[in-house]
PDB file of C-alpha atoms in Angstrom:
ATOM      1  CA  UNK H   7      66.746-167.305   3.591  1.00  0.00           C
ATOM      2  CA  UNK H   8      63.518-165.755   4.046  1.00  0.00           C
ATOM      3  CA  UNK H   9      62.947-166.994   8.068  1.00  0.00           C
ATOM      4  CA  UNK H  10      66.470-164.907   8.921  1.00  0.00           C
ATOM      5  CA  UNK H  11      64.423-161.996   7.989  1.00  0.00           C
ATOM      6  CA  UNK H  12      60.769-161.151   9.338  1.00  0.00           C
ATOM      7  CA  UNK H  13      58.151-158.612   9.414  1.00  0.00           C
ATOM      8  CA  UNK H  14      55.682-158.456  11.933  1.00  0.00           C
ATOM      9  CA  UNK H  15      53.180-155.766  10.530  1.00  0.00           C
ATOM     10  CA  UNK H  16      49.273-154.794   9.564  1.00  0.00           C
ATOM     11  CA  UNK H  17      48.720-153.538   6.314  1.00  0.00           C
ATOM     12  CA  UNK H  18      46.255-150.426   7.750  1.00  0.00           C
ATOM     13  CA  UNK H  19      49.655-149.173   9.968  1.00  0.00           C
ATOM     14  CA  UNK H  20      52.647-147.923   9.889  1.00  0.00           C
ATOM     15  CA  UNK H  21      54.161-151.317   9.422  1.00  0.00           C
ATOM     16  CA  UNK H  22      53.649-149.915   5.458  1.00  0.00           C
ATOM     17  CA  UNK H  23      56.712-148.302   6.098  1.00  0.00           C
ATOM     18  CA  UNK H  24      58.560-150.730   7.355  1.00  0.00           C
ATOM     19  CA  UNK H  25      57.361-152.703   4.120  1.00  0.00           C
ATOM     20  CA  UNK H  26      58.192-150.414   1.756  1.00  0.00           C
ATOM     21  CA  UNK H  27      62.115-150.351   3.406  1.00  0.00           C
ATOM     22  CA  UNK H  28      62.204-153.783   3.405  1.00  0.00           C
ATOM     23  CA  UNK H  29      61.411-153.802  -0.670  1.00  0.00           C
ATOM     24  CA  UNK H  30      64.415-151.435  -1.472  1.00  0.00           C
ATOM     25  CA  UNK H  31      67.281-153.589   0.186  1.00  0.00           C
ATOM     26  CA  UNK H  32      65.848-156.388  -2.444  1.00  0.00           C
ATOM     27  CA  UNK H  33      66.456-158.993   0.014  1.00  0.00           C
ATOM     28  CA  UNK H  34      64.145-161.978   1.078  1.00  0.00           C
ATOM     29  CA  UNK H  35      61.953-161.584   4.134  1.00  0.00           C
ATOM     30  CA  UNK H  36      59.052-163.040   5.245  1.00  0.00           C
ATOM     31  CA  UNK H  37      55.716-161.291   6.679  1.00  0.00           C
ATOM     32  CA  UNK H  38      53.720-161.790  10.114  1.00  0.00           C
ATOM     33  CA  UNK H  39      49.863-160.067   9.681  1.00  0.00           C
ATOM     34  CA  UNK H  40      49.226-159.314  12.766  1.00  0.00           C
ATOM     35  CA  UNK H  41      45.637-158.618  14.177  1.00  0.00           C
ATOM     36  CA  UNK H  42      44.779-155.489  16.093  1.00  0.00           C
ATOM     37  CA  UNK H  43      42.715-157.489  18.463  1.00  0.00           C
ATOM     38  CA  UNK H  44      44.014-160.704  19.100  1.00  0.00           C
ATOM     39  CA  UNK H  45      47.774-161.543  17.898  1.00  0.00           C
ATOM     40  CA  UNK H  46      49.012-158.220  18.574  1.00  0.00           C
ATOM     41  CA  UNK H  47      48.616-158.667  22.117  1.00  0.00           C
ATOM     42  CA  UNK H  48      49.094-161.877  22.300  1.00  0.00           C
ATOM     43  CA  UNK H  49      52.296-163.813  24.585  1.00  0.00           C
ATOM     44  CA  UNK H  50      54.167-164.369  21.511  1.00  0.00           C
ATOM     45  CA  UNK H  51      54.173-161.375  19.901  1.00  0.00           C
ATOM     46  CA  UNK H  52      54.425-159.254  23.036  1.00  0.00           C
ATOM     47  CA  UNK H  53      57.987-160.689  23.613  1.00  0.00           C
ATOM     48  CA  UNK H  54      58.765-159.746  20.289  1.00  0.00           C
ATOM     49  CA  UNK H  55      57.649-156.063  21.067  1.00  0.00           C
ATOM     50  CA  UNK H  56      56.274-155.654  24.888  1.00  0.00           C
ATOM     51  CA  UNK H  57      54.089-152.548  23.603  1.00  0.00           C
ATOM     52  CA  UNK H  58      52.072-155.012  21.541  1.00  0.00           C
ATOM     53  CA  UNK H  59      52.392-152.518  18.023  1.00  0.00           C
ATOM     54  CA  UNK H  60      53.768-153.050  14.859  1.00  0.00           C
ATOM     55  CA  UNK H  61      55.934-153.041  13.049  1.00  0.00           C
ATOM     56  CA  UNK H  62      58.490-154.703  14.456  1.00  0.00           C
ATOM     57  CA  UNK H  63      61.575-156.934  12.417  1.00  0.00           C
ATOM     58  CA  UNK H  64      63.483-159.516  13.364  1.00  0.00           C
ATOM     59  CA  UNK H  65      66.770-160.345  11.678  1.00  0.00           C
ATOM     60  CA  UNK H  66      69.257-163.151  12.342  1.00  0.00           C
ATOM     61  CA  UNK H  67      67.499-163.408  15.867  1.00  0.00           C
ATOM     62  CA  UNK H  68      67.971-159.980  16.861  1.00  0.00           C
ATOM     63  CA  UNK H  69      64.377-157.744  17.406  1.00  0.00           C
ATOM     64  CA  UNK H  70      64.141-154.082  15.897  1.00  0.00           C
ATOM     65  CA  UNK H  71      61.170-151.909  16.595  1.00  0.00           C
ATOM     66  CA  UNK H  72      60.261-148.516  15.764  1.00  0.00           C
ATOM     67  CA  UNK H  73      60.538-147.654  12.082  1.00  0.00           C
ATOM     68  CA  UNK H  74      62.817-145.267  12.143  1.00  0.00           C
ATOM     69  CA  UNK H  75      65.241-147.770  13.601  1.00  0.00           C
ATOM     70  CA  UNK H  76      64.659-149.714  11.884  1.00  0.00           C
ATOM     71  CA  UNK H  77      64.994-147.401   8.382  1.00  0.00           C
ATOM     72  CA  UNK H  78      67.971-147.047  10.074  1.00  0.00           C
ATOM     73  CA  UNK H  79      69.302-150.765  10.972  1.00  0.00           C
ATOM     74  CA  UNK H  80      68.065-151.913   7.064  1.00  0.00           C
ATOM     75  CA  UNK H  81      70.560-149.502   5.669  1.00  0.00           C
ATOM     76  CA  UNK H  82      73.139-150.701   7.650  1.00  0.00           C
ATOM     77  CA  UNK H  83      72.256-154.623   7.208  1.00  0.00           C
ATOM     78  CA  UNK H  84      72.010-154.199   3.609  1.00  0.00           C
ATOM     79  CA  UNK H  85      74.608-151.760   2.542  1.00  0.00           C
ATOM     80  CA  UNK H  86      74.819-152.664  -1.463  1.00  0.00           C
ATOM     81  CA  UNK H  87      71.259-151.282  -1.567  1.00  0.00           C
ATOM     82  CA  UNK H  88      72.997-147.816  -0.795  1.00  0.00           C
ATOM     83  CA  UNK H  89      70.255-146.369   1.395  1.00  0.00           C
ATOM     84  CA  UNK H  90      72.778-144.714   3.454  1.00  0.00           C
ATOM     85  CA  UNK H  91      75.060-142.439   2.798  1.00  0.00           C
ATOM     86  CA  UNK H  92      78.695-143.078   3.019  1.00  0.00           C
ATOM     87  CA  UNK H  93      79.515-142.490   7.667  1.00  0.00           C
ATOM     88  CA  UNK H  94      81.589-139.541   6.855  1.00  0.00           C
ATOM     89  CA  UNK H  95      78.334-138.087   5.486  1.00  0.00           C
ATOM     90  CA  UNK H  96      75.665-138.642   7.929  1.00  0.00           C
ATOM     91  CA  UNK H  97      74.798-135.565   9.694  1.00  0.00           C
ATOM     92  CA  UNK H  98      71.735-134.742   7.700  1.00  0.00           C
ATOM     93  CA  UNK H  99      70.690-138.092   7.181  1.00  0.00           C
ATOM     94  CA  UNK H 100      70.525-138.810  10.984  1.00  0.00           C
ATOM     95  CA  UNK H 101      69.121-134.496  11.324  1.00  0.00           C
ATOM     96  CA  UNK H 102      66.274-135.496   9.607  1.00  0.00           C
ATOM     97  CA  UNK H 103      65.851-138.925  10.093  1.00  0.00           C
ATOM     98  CA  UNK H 104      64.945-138.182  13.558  1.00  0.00           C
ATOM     99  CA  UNK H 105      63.544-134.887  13.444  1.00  0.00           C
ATOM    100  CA  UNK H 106      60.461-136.805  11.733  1.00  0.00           C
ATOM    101  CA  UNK H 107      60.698-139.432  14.291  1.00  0.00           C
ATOM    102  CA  UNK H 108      60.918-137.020  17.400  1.00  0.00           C
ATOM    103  CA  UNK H 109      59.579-133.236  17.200  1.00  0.00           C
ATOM    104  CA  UNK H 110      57.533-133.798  14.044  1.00  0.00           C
ATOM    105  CA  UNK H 111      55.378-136.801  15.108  1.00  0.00           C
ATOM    106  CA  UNK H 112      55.069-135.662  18.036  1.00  0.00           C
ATOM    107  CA  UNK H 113      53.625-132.250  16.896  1.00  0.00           C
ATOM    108  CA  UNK H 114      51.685-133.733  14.336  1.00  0.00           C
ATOM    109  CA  UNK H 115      49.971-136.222  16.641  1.00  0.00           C
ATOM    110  CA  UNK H 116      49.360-133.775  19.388  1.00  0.00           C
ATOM    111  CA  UNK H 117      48.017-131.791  16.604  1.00  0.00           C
ATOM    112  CA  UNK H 118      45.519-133.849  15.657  1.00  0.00           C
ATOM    113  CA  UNK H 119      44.160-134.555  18.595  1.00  0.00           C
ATOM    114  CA  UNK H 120      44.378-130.799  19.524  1.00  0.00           C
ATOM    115  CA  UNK H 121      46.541-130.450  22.149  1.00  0.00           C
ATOM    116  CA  UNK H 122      48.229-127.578  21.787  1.00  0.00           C
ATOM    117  CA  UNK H 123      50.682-126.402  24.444  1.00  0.00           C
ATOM    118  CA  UNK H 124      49.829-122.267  25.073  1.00  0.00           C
ATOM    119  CA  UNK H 125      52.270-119.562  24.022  1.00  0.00           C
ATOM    120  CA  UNK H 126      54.632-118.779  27.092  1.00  0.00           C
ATOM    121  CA  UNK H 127      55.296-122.462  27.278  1.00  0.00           C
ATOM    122  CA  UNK H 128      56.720-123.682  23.709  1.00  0.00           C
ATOM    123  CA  UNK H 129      60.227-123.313  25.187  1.00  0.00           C
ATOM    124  CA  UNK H 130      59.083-126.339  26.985  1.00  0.00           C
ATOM    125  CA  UNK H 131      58.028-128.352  24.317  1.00  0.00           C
ATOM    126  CA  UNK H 132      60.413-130.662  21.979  1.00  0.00           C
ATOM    127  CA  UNK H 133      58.877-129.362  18.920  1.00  0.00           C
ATOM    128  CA  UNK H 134      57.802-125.251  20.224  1.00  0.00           C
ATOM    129  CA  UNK H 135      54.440-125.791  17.911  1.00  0.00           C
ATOM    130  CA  UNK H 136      52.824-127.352  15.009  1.00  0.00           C
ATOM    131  CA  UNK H 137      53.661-124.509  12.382  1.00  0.00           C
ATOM    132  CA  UNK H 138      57.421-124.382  13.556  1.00  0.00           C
ATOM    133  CA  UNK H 139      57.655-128.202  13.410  1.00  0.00           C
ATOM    134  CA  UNK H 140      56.070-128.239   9.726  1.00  0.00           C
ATOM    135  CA  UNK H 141      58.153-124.502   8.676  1.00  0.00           C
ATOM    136  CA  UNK H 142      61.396-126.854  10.000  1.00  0.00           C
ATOM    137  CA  UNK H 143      60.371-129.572   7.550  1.00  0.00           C
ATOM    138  CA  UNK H 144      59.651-127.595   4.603  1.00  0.00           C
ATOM    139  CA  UNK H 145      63.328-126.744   4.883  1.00  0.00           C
ATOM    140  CA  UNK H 146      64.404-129.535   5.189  1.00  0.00           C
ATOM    141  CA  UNK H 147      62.878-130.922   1.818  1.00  0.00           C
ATOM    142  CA  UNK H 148      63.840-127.980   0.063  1.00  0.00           C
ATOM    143  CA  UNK H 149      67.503-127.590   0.372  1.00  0.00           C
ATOM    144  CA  UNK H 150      69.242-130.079  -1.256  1.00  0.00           C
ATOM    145  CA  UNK H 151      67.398-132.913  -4.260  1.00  0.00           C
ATOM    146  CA  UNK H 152      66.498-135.141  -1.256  1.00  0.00           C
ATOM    147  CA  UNK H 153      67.147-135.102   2.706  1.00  0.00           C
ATOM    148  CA  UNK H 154      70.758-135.595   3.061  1.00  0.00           C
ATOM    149  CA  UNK H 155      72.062-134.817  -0.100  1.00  0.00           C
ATOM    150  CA  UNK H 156      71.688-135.701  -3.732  1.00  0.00           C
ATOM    151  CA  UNK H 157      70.255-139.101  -3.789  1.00  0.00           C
ATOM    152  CA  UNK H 158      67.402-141.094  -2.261  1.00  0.00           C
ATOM    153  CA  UNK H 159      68.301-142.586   1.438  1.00  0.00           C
ATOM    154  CA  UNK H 160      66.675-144.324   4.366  1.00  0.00           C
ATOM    155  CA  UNK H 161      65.636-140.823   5.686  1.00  0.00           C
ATOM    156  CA  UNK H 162      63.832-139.560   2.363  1.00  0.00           C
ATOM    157  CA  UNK H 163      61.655-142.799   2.935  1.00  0.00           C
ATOM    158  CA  UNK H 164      60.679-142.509   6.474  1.00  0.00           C
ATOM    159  CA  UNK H 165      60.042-138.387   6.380  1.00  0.00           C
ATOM    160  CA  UNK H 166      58.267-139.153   2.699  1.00  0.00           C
ATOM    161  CA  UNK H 167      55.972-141.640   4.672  1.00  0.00           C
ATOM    162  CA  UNK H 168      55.201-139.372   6.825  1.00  0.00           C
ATOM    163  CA  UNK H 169      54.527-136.588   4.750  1.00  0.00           C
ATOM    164  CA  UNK H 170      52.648-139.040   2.520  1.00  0.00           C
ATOM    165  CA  UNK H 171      50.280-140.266   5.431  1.00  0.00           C
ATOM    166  CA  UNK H 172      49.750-136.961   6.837  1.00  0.00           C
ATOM    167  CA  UNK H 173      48.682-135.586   3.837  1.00  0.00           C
ATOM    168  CA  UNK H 174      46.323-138.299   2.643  1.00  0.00           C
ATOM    169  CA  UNK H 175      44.830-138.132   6.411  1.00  0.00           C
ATOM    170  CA  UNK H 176      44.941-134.243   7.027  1.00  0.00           C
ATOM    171  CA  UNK H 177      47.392-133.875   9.404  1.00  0.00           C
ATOM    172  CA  UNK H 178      49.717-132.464   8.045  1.00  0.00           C
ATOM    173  CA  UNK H 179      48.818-129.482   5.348  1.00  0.00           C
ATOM    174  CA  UNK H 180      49.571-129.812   1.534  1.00  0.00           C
ATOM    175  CA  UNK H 181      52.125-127.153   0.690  1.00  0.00           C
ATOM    176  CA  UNK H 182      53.588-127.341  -2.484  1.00  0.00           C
ATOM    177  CA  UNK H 183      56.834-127.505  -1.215  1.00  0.00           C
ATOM    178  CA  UNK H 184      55.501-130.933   0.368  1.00  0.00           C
ATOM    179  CA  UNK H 185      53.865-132.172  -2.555  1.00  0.00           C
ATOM    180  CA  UNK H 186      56.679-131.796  -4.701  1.00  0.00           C
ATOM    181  CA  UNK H 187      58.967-133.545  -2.525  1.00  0.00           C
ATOM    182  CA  UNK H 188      56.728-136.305  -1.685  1.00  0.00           C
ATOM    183  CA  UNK H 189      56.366-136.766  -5.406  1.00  0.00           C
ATOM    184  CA  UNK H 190      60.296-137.699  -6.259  1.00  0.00           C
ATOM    185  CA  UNK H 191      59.421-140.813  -4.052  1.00  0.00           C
ATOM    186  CA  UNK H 192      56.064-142.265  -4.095  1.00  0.00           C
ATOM    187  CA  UNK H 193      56.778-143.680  -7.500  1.00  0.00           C
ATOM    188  CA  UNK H 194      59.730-145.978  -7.014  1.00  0.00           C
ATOM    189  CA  UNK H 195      59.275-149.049  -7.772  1.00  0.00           C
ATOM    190  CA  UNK H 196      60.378-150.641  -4.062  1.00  0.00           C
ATOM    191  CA  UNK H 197      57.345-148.201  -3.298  1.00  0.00           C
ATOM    192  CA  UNK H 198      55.006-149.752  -5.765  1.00  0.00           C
ATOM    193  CA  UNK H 199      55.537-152.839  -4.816  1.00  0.00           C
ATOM    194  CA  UNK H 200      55.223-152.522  -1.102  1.00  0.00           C
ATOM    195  CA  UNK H 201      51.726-150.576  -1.387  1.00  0.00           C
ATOM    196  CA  UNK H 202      50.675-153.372  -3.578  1.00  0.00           C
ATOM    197  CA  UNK H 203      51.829-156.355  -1.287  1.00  0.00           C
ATOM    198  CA  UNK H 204      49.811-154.222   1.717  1.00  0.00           C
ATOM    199  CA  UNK H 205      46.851-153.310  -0.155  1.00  0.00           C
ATOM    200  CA  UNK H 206      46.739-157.340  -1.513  1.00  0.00           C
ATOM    201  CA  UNK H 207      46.839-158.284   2.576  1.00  0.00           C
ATOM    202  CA  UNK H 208      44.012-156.062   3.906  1.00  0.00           C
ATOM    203  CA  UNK H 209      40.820-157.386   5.407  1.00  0.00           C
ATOM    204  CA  UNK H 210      38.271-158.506   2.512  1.00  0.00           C
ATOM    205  CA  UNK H 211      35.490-156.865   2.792  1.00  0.00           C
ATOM    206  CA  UNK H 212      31.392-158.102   2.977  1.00  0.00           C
TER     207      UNK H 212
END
């Protein structure tokens, strides 16, 4: 029952993640390509997701946006796919799961476009600064085999995406630590396959 399941996404955004989520619960789902300039913003996606960006899902009826909520609800709708750990053993998984959602992003981004906020007023600011925000990550993908724990989970994909984008694009910088962490996961085959489905759906060029 592919229609109780869709994905509203771009293949040149972060709906990639979304994707590659959707590929490790192994179940059926079928895929909206939005387009920046037109569909996006149009009526009937905006009541899907008033900010008019992707990704967004909608399962059974019910709308989830924001990928790392929806990282998040996937594990929960799909539990034999065991991309959440058991509730009891959650603390990291959320930790981190978030962390990359809230201070890191947010760092990264305002990064990027460089904004950074001035010494005497990192107490004010979520994330304090950009080296803090990536010295925070770096432990956290260096304690344990993966984010919360021994095995793979909803929260190694979602940090590994962003670690992955960031350093393709140059946001964030290559440490080894990184690299070697992003490495345990950009092989798996749900990973594989959701790169290849994207890359197959981009624009054609000439």
């Amino acid at each position: 029952m592919a229609d109780d399941l869709i994905l509203y996404t771009n293949p040149m955004s972060r709906g990639r993640v979304a994707r590659w989520m959707l590929e490790e619960t192994g179940a059926p789902y079928r895929v909206e390509i939005l387009d920046y300039a037109s569909t996006m913003k149009a009526p009937a996606y905006l009541a899907i997701n008033p900010m008019g960006k992707v990704p967004a899902i909608v399962h059974g009826g019910k709308v989830v946006t924001e990928n790392a909520a929806i990282c998040a609800y996937l594990a929960d709708a799909f539990p034999s796919a065991g991309l959440a750990p058991p509730s009891s053993e959650r603390a990291d998984y959320y930790r981190w799961l978030f962390f990359a959602a809230g201070p890191l992003e947010y760092a990264v981004t305002n990064n990027a476009f460089g904004m950074k906020p001035p010494p005497d007023r990192e107490a004010a600011v979520g994330y304090g600064n950009y080296q803090k925000a990536l010295d925070t990550l770096e432990y956290a993908v260096t304690r344990m085999p993966f984010i919360a724990g021994d095995r793979f989970t909803a929260a190694d994909l979602y940090v590994g995406s962003h670690l992955g984008f960031g350093m393709q694009f140059g946001s964030i910088e290559k440490r080894p630590a990184f690299e070697a962490y992003y490495n345990k996961l950009k092989d798996r085959p749900a990973a594989l396959r959701a790169a290849a489905l994207d890359d197959a759906a981009m624009p054609k060029k000439g």
